[in-house]
Coordinates of C-alpha atoms and ligand atoms in Angstrom, one line a residue:
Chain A
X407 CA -65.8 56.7 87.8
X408 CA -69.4 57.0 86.5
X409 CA -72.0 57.7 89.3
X410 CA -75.4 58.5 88.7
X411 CA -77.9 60.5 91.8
X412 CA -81.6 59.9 91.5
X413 CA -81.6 59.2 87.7
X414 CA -84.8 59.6 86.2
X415 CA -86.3 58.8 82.6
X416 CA -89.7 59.2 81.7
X417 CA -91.4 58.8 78.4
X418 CA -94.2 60.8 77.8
X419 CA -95.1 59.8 74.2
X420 CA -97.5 57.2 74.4
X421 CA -100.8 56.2 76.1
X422 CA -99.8 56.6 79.8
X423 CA -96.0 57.6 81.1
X424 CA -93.5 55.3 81.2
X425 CA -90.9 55.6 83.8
X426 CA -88.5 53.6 82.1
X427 CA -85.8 54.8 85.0
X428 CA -87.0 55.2 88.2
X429 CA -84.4 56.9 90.6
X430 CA -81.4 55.5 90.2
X431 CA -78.3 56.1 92.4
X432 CA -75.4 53.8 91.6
X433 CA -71.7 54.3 91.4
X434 CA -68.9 51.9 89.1
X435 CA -65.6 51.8 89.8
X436 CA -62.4 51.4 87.5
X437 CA -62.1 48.2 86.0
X438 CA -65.0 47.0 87.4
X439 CA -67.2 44.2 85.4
X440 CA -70.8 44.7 86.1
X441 CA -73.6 42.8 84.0
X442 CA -77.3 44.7 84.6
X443 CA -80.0 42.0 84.4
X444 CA -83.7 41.8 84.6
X445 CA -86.9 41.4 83.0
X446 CA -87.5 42.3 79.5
X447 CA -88.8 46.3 79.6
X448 CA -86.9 46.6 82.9
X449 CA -85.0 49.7 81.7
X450 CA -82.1 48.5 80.9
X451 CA -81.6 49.6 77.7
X452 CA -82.8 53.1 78.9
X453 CA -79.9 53.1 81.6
X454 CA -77.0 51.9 79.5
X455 CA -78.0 54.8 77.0
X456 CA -78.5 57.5 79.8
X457 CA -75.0 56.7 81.0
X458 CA -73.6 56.4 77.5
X459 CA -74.6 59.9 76.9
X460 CA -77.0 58.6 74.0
X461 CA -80.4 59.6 75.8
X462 CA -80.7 63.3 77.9
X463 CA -82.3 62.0 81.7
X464 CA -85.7 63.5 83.2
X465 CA -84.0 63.9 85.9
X466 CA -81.0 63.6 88.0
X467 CA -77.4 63.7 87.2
X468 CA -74.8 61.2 85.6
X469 CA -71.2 61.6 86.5
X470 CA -68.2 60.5 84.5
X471 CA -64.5 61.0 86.0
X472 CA -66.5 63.9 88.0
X473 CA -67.8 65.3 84.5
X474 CA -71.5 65.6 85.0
X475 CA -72.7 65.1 81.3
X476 CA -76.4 65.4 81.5
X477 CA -76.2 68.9 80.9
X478 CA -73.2 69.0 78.1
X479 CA -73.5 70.0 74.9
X480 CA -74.1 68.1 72.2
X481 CA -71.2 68.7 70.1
X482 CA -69.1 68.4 73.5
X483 CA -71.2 65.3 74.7
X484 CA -70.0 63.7 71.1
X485 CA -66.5 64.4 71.7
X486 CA -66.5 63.3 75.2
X487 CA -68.4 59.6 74.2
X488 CA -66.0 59.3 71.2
X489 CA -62.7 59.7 73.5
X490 CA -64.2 57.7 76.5
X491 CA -67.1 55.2 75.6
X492 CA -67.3 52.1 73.3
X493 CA -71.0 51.4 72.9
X494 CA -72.5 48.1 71.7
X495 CA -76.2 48.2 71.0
X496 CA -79.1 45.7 71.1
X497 CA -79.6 45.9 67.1
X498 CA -75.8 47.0 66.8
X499 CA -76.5 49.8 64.1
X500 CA -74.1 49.1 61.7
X501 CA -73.2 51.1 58.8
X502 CA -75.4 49.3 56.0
X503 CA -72.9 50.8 53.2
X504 CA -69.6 50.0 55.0
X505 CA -67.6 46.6 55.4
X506 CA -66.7 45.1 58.9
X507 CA -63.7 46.3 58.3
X508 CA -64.9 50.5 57.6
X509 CA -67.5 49.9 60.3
X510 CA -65.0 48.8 62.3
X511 CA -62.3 51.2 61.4
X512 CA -65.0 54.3 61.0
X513 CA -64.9 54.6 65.0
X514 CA -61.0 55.5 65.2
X515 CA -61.8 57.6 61.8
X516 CA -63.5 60.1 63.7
X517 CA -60.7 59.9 66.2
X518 CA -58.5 61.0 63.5
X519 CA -55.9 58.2 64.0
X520 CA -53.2 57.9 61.7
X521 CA -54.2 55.4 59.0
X522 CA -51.7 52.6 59.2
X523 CA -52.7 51.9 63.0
X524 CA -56.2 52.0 62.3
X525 CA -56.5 49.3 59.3
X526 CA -54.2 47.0 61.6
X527 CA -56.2 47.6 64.3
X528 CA -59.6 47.1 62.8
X529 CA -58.2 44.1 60.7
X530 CA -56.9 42.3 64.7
X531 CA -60.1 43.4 66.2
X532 CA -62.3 41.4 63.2
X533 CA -59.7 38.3 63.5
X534 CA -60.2 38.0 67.7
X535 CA -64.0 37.9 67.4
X536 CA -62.9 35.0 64.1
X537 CA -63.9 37.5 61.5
X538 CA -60.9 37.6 59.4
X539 CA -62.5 36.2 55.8
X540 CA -65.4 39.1 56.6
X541 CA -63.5 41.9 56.4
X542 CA -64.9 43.3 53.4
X543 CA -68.6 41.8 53.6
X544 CA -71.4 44.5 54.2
X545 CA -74.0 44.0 57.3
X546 CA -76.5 42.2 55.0
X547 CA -73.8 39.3 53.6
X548 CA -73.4 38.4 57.5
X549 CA -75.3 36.3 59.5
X550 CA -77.0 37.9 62.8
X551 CA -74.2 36.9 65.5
X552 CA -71.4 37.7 62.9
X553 CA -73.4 41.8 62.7
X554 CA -73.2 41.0 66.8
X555 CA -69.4 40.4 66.8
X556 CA -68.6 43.4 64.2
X557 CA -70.6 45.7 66.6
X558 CA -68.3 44.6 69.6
X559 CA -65.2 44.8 67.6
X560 CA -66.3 48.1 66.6
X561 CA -67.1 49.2 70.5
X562 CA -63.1 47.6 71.1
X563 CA -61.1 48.4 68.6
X564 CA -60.1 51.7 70.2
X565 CA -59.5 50.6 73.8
X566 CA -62.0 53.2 75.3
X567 CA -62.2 53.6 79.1
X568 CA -65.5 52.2 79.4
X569 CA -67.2 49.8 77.0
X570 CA -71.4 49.5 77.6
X571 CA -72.7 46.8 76.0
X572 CA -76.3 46.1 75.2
X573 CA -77.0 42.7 75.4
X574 CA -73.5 41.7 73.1
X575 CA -73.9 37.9 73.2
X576 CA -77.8 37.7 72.3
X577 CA -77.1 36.0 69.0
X578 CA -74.1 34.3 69.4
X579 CA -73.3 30.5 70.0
X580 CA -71.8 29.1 73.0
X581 CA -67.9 29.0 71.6
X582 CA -68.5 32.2 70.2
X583 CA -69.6 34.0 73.3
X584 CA -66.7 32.7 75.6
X585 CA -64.6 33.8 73.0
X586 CA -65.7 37.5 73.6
X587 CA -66.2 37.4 77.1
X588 CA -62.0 36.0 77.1
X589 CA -61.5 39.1 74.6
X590 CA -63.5 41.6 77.3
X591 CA -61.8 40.1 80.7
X592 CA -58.2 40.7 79.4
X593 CA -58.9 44.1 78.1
X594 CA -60.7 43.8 81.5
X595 CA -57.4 42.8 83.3
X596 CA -54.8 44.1 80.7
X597 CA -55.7 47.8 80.6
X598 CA -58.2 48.1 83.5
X599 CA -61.0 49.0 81.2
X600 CA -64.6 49.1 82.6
X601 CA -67.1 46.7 81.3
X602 CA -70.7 47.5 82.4
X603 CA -73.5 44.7 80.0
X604 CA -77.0 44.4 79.9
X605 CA -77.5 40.7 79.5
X606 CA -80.0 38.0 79.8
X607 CA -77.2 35.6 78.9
X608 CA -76.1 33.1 82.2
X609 CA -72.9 32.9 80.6
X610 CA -72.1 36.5 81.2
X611 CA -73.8 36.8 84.6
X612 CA -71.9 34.0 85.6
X613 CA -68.1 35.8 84.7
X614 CA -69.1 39.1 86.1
X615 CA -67.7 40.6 89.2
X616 CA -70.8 42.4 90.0
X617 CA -74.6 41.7 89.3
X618 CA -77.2 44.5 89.2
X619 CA -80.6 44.1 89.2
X620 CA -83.7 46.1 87.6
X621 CA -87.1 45.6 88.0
X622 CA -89.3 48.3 86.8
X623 CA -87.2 50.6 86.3
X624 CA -85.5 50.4 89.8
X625 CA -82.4 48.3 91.4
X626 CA -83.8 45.6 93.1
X627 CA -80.7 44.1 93.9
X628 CA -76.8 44.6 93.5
X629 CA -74.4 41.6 94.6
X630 CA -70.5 41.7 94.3
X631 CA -67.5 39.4 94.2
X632 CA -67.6 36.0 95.6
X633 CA -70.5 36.2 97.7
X634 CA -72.6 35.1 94.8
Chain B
X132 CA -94.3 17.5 56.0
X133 CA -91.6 19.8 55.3
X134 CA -89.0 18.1 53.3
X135 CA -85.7 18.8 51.5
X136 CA -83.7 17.2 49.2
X137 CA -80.2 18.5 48.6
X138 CA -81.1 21.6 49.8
X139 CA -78.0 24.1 48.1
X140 CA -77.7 27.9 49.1
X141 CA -74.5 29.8 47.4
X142 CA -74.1 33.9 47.8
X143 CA -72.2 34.8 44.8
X144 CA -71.5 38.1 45.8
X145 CA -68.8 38.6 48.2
X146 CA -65.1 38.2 48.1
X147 CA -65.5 34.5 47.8
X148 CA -68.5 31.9 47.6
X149 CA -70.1 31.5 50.5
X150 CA -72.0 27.6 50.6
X151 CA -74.5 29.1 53.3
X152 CA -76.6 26.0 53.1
X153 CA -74.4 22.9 51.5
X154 CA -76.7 19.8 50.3
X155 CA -78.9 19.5 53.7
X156 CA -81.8 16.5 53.0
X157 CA -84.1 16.8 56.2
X158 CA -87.9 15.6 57.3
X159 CA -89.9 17.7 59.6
X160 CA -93.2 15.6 60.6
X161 CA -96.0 17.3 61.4
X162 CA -96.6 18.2 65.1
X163 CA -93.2 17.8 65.5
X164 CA -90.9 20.7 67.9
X165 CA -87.6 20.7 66.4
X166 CA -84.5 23.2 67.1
X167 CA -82.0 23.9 64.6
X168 CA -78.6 25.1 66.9
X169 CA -75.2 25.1 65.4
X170 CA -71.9 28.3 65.8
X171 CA -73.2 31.7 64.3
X172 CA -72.3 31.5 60.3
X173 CA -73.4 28.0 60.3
X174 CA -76.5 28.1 58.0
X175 CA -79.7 28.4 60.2
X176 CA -80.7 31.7 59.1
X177 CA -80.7 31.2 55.6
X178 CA -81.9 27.0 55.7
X179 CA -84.9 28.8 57.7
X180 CA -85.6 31.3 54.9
X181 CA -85.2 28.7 52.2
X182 CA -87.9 26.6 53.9
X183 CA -90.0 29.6 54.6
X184 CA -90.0 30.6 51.2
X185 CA -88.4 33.7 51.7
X186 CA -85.6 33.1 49.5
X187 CA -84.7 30.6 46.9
X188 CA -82.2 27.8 46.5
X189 CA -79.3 27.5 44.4
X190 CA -79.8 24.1 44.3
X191 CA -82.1 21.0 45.8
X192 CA -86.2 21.1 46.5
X193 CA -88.3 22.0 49.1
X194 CA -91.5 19.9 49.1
X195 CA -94.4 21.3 51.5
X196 CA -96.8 19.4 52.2
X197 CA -95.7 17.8 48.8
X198 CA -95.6 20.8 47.0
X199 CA -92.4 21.9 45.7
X200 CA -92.1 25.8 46.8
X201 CA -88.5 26.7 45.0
X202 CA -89.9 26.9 41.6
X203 CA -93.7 28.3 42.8
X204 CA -94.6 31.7 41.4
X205 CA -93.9 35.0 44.1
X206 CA -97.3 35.4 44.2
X207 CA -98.6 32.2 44.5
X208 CA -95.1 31.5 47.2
X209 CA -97.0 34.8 48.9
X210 CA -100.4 33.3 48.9
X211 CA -99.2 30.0 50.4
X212 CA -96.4 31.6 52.6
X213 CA -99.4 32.9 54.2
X214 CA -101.9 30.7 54.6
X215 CA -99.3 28.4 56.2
X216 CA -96.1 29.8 57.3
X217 CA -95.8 31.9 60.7
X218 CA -92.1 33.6 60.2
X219 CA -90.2 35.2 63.5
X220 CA -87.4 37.0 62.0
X221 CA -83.8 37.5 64.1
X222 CA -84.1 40.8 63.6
X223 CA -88.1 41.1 63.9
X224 CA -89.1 43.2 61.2
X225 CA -92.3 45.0 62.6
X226 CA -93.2 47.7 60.8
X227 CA -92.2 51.0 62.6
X228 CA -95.2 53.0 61.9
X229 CA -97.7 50.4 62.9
X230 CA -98.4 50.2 66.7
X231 CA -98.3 46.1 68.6
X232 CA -101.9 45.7 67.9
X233 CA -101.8 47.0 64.2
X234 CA -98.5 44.9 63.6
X235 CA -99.5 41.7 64.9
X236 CA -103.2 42.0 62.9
X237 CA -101.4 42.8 59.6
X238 CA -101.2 39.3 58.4
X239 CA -104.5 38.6 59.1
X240 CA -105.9 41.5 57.5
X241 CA -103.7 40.6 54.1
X242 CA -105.8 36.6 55.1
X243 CA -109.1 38.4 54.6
X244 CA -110.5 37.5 58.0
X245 CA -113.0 39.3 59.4
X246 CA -112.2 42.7 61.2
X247 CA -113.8 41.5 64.9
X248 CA -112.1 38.3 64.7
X249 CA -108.7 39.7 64.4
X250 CA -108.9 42.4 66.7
X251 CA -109.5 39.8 69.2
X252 CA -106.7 37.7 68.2
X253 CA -104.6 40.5 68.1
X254 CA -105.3 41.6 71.5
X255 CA -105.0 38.2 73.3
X256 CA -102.2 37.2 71.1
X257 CA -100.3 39.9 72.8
X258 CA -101.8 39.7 76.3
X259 CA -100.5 36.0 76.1
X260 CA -97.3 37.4 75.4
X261 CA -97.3 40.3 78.4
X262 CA -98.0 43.0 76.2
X263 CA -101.1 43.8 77.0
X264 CA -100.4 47.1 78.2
X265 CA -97.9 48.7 74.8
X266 CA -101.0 47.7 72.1
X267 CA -100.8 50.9 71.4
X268 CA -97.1 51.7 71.3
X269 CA -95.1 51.8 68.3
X270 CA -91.7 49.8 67.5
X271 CA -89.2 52.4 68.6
X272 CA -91.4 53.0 72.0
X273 CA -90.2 49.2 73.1
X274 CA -87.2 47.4 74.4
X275 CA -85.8 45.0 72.8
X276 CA -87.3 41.8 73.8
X277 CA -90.7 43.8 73.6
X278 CA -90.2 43.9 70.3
X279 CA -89.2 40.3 69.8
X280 CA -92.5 39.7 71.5
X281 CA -94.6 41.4 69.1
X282 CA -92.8 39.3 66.8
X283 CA -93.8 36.2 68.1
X284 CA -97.3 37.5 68.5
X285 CA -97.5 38.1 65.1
X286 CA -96.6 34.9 63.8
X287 CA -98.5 33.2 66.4
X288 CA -101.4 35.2 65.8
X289 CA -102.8 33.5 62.6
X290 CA -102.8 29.8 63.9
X291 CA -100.4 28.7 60.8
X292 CA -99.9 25.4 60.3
X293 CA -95.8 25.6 60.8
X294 CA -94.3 28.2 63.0
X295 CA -90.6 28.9 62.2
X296 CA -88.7 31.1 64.2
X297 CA -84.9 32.4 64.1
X298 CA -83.7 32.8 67.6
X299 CA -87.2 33.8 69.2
X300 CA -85.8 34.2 72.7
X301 CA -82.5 35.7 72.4
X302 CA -83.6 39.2 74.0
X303 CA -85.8 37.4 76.5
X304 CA -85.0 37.3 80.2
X305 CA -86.0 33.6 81.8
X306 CA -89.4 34.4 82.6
X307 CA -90.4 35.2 80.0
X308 CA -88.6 33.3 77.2
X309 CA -90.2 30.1 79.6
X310 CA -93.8 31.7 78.9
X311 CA -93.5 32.0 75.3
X312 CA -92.4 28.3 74.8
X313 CA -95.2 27.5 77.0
X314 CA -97.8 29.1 74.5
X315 CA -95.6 27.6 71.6
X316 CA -95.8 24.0 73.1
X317 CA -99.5 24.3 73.9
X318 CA -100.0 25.4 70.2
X319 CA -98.3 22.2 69.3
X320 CA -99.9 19.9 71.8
X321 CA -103.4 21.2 71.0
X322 CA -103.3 22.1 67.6
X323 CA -100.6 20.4 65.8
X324 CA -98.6 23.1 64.7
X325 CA -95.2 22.6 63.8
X326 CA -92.3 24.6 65.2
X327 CA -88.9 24.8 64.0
X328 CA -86.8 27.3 65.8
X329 CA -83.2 28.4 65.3
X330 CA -81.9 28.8 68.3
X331 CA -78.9 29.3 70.3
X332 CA -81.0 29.1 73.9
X333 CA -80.1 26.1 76.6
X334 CA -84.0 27.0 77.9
X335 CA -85.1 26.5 74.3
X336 CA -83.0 23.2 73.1
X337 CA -83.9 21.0 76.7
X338 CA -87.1 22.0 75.5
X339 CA -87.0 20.5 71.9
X340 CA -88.0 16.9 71.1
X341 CA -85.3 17.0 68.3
X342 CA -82.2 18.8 67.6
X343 CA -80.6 19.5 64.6
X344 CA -76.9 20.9 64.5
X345 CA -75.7 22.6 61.3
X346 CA -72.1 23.3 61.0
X347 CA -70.8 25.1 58.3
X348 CA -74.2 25.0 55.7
X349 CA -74.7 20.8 56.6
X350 CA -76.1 18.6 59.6
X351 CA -73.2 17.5 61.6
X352 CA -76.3 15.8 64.1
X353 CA -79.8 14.8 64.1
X354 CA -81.3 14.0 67.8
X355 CA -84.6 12.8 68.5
X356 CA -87.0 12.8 71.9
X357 CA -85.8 11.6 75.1
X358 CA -82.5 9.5 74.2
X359 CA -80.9 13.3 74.6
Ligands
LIG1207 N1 -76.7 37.9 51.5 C1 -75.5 37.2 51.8 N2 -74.4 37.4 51.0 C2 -73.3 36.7 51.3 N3 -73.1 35.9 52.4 C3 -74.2 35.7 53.2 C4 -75.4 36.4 53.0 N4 -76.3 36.0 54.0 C5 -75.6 35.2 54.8 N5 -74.3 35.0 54.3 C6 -73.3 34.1 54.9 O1 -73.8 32.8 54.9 C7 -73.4 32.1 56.1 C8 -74.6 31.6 56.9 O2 -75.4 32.7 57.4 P1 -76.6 32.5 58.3 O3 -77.3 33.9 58.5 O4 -77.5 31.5 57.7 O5 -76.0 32.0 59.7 P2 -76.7 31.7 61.1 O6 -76.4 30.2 61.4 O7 -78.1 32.1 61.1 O8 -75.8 32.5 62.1 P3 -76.2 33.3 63.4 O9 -76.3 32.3 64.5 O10 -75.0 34.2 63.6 O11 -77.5 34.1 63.2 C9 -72.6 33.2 56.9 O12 -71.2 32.9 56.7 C10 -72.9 34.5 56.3 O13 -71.8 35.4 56.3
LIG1208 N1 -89.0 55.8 73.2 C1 -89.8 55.2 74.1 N2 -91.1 55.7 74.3 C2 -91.9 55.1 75.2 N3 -91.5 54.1 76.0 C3 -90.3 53.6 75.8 C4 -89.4 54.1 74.9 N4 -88.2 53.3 74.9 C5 -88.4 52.4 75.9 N5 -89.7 52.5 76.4 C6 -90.3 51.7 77.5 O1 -89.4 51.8 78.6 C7 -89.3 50.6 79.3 C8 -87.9 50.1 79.4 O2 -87.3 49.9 78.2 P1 -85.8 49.3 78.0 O3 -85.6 49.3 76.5 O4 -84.9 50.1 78.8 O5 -86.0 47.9 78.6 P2 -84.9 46.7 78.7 O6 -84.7 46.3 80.1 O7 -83.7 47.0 77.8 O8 -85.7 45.5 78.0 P3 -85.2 44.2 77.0 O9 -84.5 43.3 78.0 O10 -86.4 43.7 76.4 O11 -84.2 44.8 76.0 C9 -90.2 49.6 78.5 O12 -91.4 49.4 79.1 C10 -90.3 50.2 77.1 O13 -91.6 49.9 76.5
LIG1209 MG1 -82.9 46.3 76.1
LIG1210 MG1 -79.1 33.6 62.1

């Protein structure tokens, strides 16, 4: 369902290159729940964007449903993401002129869904992640994990195929962050969406079905199911 | 050493009042390693600003040192902010056209100290903290926890007297989230600084003498050395 073959990324901006991905090969199934850990400046980040379509590879190719993407257009790459991928980023990029509620609706917007279901959607998705008296604050009335939880309901609210998430529980207490792990596992279960996070956070590792893991830029490891 | 007395922060300028901080009186000794924790929304973000100086209360005082800092000039706040005050902000705030090594010997330029001494400092600030090879990088050329390291650098880089940090480690993989708070506890240990982190890291609080919990803008606990 996404499969990437010897993906490369190399930066070639600063002092000496940086090959921030180093040859991947890896393949996710449907409705599979994969957390990607390792070190800080492992790549991770890099990876999630290169399979998100957000980032072009160096080299190598990226698959999704059999669509190789790394040579799409952009306009056609933008299309594709906004039909197929919810994205949650490490500083969540949230609208700064927009209230949870827009920034959360803006998503299904651009999807040109009728109105009605996209204000009742939005206003569900901001109450599951216990939003509901933020609705109409802007990204600088909220506190850090409360940007965090906007940015996943965001990434939700539209049931994509695939959600990547960038490290969605950093900044978020313990109650908090079971709470969106219960939210991810019964989209998860419900509508066999796949979850693929980057995550430092035990509490994730420990409720995914598969564990990947990058060191330099490589996969040093990559444990499924029960066996761990 | 730090001290409040019915400390009050309202925001006035959302749908409803929001009590971020509601009438917290608190002691920090000196030398002492204490970690704010508590469900995002609760207060620590903005009771760490209020202490920091960075903001100002609706209500209460905040003595330092037994000078009251709420009704201090902004410049003379600025002067003593930083002659006293390392600040790691949750979202970092480094400066994005400044490279690691410029970023982290910023505050010590604006302290006047001599260029040699604080290019050293800025170097082994940041080899302490793994970075020794992106000096030269800018912001946007590092991951996340990168990033959050330069931070920390940064504040650390000065030798202030109180180091207080919002949620230093929550983009840090175990390794090294354990090797910052091994440079931050031999900072306290050797020179008496005194660190007050929000956090909402099980690797930071086991490593707290005391621990504070804020629910909803008040201490709901106040837990001190080896009775946790
Ligand atoms: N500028 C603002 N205007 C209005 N409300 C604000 C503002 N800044 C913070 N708040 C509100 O004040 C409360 C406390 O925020 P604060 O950032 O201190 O929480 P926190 O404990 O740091 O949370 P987190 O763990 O998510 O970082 C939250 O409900 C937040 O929405
Ligand atoms: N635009 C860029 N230019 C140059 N180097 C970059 C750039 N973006 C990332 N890098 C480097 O690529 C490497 C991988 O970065 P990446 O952000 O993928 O790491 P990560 O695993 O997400 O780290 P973290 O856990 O700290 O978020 C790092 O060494 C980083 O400094
Ligand atoms: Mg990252
Ligand atoms: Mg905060």
């Amino acid at each position: 369902v996404i499969k990437t073959t010897n993906l490369q990324k190399i930066y070639n901006n600063s002092v000496a290159p940086v090959k921030a991905v180093n040859d991947i090969s890896l393949e996710f199934k449907e409705g599979e729940f994969t957390a990607i850990v390792g070190p800080s400046g492992s790549g991770k980040t890099t990876f999630l964007n290169l399979i998100g379509g957000l980032d072009k590879p160096t080299g190598g190719e990226i698959f999704i449903d059999g669509t190789e993407i790394s040579t799409m257009k952009e306009s056609e790459l933008f299309d594709f993401r906004l039909r197929n991928i919810g994205f949650v980023f490490q500083s969540y990029n949230l609208i700064p002129v927009l209230t949870a509620k827009e920034n959360v609706s803006f998503i299904m917007l651009l999807q040109k869904r009728p109105k009605a279901e996209m204000e009742k959607r939005a206003t569900e998705m901001l109450e599951q992640v216990g939003l509901s008296d933020k609705l109409n604050s802007r990204p600088n009335q909220l506190s850090g994990g409360q940007q965090q939880r906007v940015a996943v309901a965001r990434a939700l609210a539209s049931k994509p195929k695939f959600v990547l998430a960038d490290e969605p529980t950093a900044n978020l207490d313990t109650e908090s962050a079971f709470n969106l792990l219960d939210i991810m596992e019964k989209l998860n279960k419900e509508e066999n969406i796949t979850l693929i996070f980057s995550t430092h956070d035990q509490r994730v590792i420990e409720r995914a079905g598969r564990v990947i893991t990058l060191v330099d830029g490589r996969v040093s490891e990559d444990e499924v199911g029960s066996s761990r």
